[in-house]
Short mmCIF file of N, CA and C in Angstrom, two decimals:
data_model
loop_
_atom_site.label_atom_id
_atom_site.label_comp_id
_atom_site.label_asym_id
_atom_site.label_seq_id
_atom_site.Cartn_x
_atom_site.Cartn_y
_atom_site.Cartn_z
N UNK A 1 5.25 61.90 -162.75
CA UNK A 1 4.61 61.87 -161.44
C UNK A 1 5.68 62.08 -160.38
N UNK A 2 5.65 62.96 -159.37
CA UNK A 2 6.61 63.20 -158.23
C UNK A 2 6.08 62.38 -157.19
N UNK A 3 7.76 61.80 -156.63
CA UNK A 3 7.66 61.45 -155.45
C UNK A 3 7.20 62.54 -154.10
N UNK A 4 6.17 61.67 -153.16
CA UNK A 4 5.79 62.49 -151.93
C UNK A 4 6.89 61.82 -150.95
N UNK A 5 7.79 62.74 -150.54
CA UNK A 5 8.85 62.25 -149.21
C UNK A 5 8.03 62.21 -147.81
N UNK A 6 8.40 61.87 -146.82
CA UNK A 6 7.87 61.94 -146.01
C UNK A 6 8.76 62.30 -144.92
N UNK A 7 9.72 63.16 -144.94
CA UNK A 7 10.65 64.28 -144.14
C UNK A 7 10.39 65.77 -144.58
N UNK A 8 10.88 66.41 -143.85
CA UNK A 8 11.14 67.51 -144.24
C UNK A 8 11.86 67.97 -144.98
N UNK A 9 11.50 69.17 -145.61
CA UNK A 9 12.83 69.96 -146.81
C UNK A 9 13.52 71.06 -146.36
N UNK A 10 15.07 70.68 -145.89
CA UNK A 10 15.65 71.72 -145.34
C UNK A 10 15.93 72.60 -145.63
N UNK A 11 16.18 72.42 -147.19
CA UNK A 11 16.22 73.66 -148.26
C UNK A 11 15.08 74.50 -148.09
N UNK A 12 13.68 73.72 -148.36
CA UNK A 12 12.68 74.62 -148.05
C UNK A 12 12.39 75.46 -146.94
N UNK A 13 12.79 74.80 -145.77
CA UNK A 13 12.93 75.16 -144.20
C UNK A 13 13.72 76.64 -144.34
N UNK A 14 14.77 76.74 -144.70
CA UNK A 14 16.29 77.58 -144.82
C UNK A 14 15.46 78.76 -145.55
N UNK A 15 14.42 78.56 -146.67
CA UNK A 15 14.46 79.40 -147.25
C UNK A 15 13.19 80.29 -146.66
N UNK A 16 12.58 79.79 -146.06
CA UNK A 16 11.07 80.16 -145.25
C UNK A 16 11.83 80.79 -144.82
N UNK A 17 12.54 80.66 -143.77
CA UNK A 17 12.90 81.63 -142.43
C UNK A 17 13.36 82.81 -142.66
N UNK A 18 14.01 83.59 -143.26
CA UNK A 18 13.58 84.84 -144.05
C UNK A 18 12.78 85.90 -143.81
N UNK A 19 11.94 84.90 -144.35
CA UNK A 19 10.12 85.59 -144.60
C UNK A 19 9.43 86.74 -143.23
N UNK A 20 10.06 85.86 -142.07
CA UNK A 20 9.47 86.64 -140.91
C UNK A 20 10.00 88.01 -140.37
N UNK A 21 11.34 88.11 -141.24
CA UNK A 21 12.45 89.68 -141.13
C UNK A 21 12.13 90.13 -142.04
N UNK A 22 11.34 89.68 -143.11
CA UNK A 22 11.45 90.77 -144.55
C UNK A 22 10.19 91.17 -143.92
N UNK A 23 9.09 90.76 -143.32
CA UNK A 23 7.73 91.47 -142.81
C UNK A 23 7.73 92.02 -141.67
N UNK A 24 8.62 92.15 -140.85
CA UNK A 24 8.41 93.15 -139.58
C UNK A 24 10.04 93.37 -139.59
N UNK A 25 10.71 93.51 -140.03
CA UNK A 25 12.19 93.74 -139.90
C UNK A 25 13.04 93.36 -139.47
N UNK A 26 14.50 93.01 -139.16
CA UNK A 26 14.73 92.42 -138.63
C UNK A 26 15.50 92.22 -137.08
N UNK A 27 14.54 93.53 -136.49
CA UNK A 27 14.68 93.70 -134.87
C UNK A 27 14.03 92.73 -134.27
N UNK A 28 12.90 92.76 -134.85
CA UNK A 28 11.62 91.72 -134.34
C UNK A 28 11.72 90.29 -135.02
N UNK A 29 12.20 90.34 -136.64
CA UNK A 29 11.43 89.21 -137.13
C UNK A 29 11.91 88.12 -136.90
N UNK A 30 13.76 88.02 -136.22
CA UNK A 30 14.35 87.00 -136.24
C UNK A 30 13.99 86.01 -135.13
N UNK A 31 13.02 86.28 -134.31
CA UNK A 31 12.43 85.69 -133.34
C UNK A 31 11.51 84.38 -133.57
N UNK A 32 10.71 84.65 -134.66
CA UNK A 32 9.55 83.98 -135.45
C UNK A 32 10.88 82.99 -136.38
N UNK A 33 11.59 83.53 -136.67
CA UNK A 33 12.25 82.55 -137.71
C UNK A 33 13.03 81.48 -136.88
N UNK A 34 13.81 81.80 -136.17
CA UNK A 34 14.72 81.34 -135.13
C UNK A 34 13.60 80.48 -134.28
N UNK A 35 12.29 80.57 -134.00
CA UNK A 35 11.42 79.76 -133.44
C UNK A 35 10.99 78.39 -134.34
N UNK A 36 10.74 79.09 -135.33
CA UNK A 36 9.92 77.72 -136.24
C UNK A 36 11.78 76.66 -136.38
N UNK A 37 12.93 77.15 -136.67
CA UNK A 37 14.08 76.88 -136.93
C UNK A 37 14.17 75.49 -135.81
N UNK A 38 14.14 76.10 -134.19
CA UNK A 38 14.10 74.96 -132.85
C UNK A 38 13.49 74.23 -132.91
N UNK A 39 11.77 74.94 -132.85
CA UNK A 39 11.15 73.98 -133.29
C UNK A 39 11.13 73.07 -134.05
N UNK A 40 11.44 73.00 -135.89
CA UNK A 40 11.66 72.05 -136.41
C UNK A 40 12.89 70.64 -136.06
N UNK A 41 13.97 71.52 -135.37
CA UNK A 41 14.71 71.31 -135.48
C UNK A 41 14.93 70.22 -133.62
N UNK A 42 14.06 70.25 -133.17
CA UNK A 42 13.81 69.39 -131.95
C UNK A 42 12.90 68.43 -132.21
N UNK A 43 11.83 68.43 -133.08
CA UNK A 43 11.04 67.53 -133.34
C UNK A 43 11.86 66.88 -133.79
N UNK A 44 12.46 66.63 -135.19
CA UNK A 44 13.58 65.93 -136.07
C UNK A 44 14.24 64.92 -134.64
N UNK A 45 14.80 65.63 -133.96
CA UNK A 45 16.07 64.98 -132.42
C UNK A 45 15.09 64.08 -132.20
N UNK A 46 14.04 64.32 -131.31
CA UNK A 46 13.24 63.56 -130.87
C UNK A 46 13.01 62.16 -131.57
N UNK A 47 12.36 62.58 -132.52
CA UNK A 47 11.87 61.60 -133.30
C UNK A 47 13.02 60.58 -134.03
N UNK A 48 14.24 61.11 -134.37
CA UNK A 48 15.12 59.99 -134.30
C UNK A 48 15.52 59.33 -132.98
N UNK A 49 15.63 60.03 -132.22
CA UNK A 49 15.68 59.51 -130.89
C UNK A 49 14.94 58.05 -130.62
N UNK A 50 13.67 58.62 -130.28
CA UNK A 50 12.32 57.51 -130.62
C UNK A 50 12.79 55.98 -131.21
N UNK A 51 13.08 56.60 -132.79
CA UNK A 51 12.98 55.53 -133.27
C UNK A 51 14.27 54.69 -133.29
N UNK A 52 15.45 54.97 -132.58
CA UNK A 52 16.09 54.60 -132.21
C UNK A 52 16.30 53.63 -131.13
N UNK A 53 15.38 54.27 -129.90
CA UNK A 53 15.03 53.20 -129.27
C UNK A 53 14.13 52.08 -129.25
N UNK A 54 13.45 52.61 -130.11
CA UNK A 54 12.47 51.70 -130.86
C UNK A 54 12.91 50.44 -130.95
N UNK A 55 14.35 50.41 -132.26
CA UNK A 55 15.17 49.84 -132.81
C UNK A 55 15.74 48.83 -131.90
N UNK A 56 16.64 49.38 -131.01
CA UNK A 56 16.67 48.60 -129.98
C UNK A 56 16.14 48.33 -129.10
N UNK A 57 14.98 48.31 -128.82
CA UNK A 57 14.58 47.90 -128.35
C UNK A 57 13.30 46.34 -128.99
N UNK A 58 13.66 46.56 -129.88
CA UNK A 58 12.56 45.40 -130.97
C UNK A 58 13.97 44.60 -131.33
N UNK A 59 15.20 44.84 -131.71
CA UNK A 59 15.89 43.94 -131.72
C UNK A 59 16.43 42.95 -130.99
N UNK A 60 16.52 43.46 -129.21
CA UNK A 60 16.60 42.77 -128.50
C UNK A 60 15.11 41.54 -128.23
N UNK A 61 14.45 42.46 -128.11
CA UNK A 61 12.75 41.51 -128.57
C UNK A 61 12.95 40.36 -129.27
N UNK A 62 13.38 40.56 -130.79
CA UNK A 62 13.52 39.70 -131.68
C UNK A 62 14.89 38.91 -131.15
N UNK A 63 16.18 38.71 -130.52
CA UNK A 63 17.17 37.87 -130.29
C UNK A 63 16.53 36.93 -128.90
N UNK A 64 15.31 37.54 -127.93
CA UNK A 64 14.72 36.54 -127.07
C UNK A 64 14.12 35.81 -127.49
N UNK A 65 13.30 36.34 -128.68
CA UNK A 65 11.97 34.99 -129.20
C UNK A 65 12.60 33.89 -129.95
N UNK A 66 14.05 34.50 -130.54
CA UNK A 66 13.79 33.32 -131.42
C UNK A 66 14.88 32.12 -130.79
N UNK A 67 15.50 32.89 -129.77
CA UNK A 67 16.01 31.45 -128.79
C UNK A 67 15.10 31.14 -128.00
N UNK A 68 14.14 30.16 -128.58
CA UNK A 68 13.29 28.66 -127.65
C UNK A 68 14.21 27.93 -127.27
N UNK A 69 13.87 27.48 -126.19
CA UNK A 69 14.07 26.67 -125.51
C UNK A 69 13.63 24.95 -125.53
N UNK A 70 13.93 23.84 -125.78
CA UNK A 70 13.54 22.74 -125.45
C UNK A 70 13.97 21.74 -124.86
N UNK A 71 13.18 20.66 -124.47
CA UNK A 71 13.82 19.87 -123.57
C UNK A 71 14.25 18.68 -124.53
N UNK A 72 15.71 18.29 -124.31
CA UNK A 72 15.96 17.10 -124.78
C UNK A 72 17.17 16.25 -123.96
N UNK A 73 17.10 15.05 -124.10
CA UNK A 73 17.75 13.85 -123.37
C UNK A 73 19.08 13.75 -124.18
N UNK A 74 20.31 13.91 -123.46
CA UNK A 74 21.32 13.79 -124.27
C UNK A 74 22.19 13.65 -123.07
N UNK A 75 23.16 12.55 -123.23
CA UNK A 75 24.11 12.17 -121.92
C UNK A 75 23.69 11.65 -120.95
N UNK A 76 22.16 10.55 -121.36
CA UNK A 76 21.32 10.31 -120.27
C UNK A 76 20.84 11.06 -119.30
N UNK A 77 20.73 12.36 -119.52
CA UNK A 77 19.93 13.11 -118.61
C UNK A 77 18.79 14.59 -119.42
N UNK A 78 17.83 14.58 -118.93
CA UNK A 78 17.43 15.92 -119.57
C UNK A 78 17.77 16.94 -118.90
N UNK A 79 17.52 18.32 -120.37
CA UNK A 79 18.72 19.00 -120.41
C UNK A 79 17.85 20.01 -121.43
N UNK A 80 17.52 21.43 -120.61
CA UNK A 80 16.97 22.37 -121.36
C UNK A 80 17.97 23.29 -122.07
N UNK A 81 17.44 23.23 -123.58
CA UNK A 81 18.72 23.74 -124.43
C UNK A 81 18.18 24.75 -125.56
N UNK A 82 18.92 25.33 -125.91
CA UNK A 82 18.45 26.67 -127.55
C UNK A 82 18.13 25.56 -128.43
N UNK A 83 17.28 25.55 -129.58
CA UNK A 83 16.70 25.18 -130.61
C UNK A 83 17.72 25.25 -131.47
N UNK A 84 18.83 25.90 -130.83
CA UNK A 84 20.17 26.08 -132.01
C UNK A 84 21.12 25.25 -131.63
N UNK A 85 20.86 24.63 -130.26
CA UNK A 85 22.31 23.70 -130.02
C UNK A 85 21.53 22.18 -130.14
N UNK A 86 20.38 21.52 -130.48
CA UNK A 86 20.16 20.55 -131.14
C UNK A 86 21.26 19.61 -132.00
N UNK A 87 20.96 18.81 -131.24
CA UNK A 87 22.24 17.82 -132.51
C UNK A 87 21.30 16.43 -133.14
N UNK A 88 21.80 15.99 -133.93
CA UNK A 88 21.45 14.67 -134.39
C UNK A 88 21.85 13.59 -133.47
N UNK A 89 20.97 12.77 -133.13
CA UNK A 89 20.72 12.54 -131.92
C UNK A 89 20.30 12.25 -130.65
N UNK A 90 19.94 13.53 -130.28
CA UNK A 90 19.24 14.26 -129.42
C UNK A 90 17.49 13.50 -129.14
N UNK A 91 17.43 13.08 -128.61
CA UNK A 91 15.88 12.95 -127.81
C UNK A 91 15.45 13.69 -127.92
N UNK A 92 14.28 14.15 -128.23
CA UNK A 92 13.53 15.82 -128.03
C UNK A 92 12.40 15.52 -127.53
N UNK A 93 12.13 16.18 -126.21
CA UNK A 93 10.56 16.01 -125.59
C UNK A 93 9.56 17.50 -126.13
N UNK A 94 8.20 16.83 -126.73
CA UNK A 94 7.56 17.58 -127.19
C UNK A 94 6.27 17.42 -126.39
N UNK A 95 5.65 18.82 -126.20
CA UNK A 95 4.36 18.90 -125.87
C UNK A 95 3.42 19.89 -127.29
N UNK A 96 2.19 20.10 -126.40
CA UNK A 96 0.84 21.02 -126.89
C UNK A 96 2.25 22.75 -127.28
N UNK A 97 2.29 22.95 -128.49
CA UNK A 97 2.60 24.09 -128.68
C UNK A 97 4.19 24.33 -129.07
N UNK A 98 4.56 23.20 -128.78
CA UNK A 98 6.20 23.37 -129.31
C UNK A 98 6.29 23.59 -130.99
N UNK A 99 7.26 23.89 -130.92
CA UNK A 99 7.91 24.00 -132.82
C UNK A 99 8.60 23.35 -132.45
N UNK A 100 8.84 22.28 -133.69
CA UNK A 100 9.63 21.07 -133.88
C UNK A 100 10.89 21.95 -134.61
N UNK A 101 12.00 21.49 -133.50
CA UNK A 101 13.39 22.06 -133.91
C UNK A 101 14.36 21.54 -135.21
N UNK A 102 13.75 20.06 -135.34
CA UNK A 102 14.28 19.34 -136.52
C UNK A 102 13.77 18.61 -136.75
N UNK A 103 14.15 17.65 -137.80
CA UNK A 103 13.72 16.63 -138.55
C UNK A 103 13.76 15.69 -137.81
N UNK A 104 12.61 15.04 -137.84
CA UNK A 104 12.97 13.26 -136.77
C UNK A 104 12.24 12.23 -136.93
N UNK A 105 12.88 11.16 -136.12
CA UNK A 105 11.22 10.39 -135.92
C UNK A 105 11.18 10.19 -134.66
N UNK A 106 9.83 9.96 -134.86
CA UNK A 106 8.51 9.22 -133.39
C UNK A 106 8.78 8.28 -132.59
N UNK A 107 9.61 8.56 -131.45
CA UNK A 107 9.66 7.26 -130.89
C UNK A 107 8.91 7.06 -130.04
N UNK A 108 7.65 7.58 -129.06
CA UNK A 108 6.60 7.30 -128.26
C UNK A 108 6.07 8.66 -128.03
N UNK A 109 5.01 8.20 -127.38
CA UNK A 109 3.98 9.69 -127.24
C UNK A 109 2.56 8.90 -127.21
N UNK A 110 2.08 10.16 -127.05
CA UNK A 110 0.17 10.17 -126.88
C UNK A 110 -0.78 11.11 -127.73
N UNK A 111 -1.88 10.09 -128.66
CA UNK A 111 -2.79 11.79 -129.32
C UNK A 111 -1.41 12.59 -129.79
N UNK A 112 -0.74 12.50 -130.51
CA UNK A 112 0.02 13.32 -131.14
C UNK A 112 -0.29 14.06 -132.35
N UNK A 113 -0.83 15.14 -132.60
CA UNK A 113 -0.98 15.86 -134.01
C UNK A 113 0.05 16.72 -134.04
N UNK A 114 0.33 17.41 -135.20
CA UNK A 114 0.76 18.09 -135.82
C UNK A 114 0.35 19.16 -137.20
N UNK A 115 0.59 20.35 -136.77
CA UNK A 115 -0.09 20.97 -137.93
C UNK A 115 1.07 21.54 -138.77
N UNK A 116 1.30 21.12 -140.25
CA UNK A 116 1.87 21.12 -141.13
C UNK A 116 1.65 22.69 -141.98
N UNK A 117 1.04 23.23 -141.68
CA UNK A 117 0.40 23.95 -142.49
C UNK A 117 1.62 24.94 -143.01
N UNK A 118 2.95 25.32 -142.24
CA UNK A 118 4.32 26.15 -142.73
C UNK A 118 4.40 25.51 -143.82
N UNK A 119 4.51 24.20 -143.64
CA UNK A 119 5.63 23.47 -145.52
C UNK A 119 4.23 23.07 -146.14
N UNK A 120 3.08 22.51 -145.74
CA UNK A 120 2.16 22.36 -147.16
C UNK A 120 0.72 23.26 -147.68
N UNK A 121 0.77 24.00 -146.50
CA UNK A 121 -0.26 25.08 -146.55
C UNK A 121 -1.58 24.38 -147.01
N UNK A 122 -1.98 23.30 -146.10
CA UNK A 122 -3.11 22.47 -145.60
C UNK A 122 -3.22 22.60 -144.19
N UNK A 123 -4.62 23.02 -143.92
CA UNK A 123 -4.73 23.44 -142.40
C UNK A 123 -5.05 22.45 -141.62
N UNK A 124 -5.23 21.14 -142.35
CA UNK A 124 -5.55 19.61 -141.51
C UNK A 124 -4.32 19.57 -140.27
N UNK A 125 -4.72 19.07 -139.24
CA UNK A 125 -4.00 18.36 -138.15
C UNK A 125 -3.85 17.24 -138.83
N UNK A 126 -2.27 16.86 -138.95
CA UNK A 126 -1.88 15.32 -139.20
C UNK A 126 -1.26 14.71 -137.63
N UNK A 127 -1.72 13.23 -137.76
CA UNK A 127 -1.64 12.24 -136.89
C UNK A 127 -0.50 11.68 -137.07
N UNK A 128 0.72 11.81 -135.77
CA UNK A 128 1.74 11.16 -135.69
C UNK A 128 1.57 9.93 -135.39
N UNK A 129 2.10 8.59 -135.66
CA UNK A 129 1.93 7.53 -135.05
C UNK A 129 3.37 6.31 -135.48
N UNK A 130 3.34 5.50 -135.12
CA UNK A 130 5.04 4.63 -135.52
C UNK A 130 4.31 4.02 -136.69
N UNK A 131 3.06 3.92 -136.95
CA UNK A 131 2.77 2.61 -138.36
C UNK A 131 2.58 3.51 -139.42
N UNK A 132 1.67 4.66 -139.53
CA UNK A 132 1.64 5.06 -141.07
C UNK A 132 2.32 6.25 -140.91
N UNK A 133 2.48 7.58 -140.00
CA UNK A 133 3.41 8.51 -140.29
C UNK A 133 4.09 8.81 -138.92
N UNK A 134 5.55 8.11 -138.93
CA UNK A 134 6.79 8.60 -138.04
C UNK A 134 7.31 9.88 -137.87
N UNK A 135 7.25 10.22 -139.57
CA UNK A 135 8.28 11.23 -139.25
C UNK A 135 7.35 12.65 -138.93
N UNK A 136 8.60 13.58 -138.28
CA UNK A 136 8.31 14.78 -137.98
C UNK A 136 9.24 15.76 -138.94
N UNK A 137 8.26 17.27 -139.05
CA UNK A 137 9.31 17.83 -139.83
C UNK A 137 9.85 19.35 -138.83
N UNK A 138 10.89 19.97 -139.39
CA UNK A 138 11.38 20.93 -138.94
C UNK A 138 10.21 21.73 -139.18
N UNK A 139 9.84 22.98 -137.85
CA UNK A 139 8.76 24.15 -138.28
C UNK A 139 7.81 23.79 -138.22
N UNK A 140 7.35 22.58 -138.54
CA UNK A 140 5.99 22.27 -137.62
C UNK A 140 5.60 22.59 -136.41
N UNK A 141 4.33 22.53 -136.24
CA UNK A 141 3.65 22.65 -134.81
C UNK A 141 3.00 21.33 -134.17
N UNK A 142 3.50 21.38 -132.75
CA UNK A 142 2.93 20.68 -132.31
C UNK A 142 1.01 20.72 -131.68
N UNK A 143 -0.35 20.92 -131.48
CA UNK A 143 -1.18 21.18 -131.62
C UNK A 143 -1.84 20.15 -130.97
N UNK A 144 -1.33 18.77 -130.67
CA UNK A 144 -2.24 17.62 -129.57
C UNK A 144 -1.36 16.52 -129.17
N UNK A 145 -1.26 16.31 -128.22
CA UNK A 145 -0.74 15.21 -127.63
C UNK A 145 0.96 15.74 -127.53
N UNK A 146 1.29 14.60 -126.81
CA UNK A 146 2.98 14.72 -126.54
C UNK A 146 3.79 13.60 -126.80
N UNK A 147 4.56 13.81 -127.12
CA UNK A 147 5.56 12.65 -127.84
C UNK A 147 7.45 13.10 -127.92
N UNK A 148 7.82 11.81 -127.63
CA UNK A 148 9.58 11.97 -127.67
C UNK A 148 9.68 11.86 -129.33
N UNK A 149 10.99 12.50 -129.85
CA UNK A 149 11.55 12.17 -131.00
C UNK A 149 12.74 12.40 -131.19
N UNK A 150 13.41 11.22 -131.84
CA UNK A 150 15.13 11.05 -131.97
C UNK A 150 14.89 12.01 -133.51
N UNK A 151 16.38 12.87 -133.15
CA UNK A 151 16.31 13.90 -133.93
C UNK A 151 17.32 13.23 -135.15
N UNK A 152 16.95 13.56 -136.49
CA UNK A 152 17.49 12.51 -137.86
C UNK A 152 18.47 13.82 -138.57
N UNK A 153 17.98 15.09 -138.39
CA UNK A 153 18.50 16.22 -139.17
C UNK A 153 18.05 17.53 -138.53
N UNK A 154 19.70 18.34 -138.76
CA UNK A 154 19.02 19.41 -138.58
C UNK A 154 19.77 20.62 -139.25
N UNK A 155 19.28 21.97 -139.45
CA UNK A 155 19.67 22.73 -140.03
C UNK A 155 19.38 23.26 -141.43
N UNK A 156 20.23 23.44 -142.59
CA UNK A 156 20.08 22.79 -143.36
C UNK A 156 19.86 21.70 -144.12
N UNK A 157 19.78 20.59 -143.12
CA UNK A 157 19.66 19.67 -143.89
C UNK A 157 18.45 18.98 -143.73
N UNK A 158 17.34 19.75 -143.11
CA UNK A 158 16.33 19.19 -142.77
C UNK A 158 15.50 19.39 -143.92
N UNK A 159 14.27 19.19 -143.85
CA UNK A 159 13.02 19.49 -145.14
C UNK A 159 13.15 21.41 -145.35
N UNK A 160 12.71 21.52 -144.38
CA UNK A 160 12.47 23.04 -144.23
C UNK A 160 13.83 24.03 -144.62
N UNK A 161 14.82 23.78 -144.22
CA UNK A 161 16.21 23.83 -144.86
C UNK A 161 16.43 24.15 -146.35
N UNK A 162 16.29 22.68 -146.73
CA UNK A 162 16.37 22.05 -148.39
C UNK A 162 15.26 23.14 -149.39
N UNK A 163 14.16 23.38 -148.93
CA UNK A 163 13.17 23.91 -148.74
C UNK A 163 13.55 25.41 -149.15
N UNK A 164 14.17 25.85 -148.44
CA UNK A 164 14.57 27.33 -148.47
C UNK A 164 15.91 27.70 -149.23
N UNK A 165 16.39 26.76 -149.29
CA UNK A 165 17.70 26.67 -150.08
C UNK A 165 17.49 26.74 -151.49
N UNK A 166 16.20 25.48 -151.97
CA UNK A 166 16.12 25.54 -153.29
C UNK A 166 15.24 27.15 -153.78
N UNK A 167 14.95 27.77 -152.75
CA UNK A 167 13.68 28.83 -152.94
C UNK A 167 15.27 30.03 -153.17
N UNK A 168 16.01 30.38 -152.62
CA UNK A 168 17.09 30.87 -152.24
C UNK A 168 18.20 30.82 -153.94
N UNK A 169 18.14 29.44 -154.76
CA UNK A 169 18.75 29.10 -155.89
C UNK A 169 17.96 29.83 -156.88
N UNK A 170 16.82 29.28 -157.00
CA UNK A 170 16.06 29.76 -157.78
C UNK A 170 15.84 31.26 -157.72
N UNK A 171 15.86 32.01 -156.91
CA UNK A 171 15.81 33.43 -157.23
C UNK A 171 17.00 33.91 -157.73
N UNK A 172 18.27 33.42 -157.33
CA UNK A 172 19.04 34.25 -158.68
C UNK A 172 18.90 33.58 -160.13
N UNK A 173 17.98 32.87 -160.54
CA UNK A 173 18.37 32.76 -161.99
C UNK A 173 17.50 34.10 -162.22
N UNK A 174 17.50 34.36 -163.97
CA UNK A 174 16.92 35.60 -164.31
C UNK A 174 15.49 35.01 -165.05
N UNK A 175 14.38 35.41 -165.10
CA UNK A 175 12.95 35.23 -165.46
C UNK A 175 12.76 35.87 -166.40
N UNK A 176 12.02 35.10 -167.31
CA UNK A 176 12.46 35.32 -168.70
C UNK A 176 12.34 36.67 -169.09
N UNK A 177 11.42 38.08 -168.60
CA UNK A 177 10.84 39.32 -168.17
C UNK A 177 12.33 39.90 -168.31
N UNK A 178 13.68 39.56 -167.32
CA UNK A 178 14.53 39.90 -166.70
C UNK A 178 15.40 39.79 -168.28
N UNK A 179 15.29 38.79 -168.70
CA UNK A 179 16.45 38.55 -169.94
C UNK A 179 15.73 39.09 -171.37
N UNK A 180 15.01 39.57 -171.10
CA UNK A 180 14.28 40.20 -172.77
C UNK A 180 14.60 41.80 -172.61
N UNK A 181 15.04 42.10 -171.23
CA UNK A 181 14.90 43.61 -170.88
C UNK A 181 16.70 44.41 -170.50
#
C-alpha cells in the first residue's frame, strides 16, 4: 500500500515542465512552463510563510495561558504571583474558577467545591470543609465558593506530580508485545 504525501513532487513538477515546449516549441512554450514553475513555486513561500506565523504566533498564545496568575499572602501582604513562583507556605486565595496551583489544606472559606474530575475522572463536585475533607489537590478546579489554603506541596511533589511521574516510569519499561518482538 503507498503512502499519500501531502506536498508536492518536485521531481514530478521538474519533469512536467517540458511538456509545454515539446507541444508548441520552444519560442512559445517556455512561457506555460516557467508559469506553472512561479506559480507553484509562490504558493509553497506563502504557505510556509503562513504557517510560520501561525507558529509563532500560537506559541506565544501558549507561554500567556499557561502563566496564571494568583493571589497569595506571603510576607504579610497579598501579592499577585505566576502559579510557578508558589512556595510551600504560601496562603493562596481561591475563588469560582481558579486551578489549584498546589497541594494544600483548607484553612477558611465559604460553599467551597471542587471538581476533581483531572485526577479521578468522577464528575461529582466534592465539598471542601476542615472536618471530613481539608485537603486540596494540585489541577483541580475550583467550581463554588471561596476559600484560603496554606500551600503543603508543590511541583513534583504534589499528587498530580507523583501522578505523572509514575505514568512517565512506567512507559519506559517494555510490554510484554515489545519483548516477544
Amino acid at each position: 500500500m503507498s503512502k499519500r504525501h501531502n506536498h508536492l513532487d518536485p521531481v514530478g513538477l521538474c519533469r512536467s515542465l517540458p511538456w509545454p515546449v515539446s507541444r508548441t516549441g520552444l519560442q512559445e512554450g517556455w512561457y506555460e512552463g516557467g508559469s506553472i514553475f512561479v506559480a507553484v513555486f509562490l504558493v509553497i513561500v506563502v504557505s510556509a510563510l503562513s504557517n510560520f506565523r501561525q507558529e509563532r504566533q500560537f506559541d506565544k498564545l501558549s507561554k500567556i495561558s499557561n502563566n496564571i496568575k494568583v493571589e497569595v499572602l506571603r510576607d504579610s501582604r497579598r501579592q499577585h504571583i505566576s502559579i510557578f513562583d508558589v512556595v510551600v507556605g504560601d496562603v493562596v486565595f481561591l475563588k469560582i474558577g481558579d486551578q489549584i496551583p498546589a497541594d494544600g489544606l483548607f484553612l477558611d472559606g465559604h460553599s467551597l467545591q471542587v471538581d476533581e474530575s483531572s485526577m479521578t475522572g468522577e464528575s461529582d463536585h466534592l465539598e471542601v470543609d476542615h472536618k471530613d475533607n481539608p485537603f486540596l489537590f494540585s489541577g483541580t478546579k475550583i467550581v463554588d465558593g471561596f476559600a484560603k489554603m496554606l500551600v503543603l506541596s508543590v511541583g513534583m511533589s504534589t499528587t498530580w506530580g507523583q501522578t505523572m511521574s509514575s505514568i512517565n516510569q512506567d512507559s519506559s519499561e517494555r510490554t510484554p508485545l515489545q519483548v516477544r518482538s
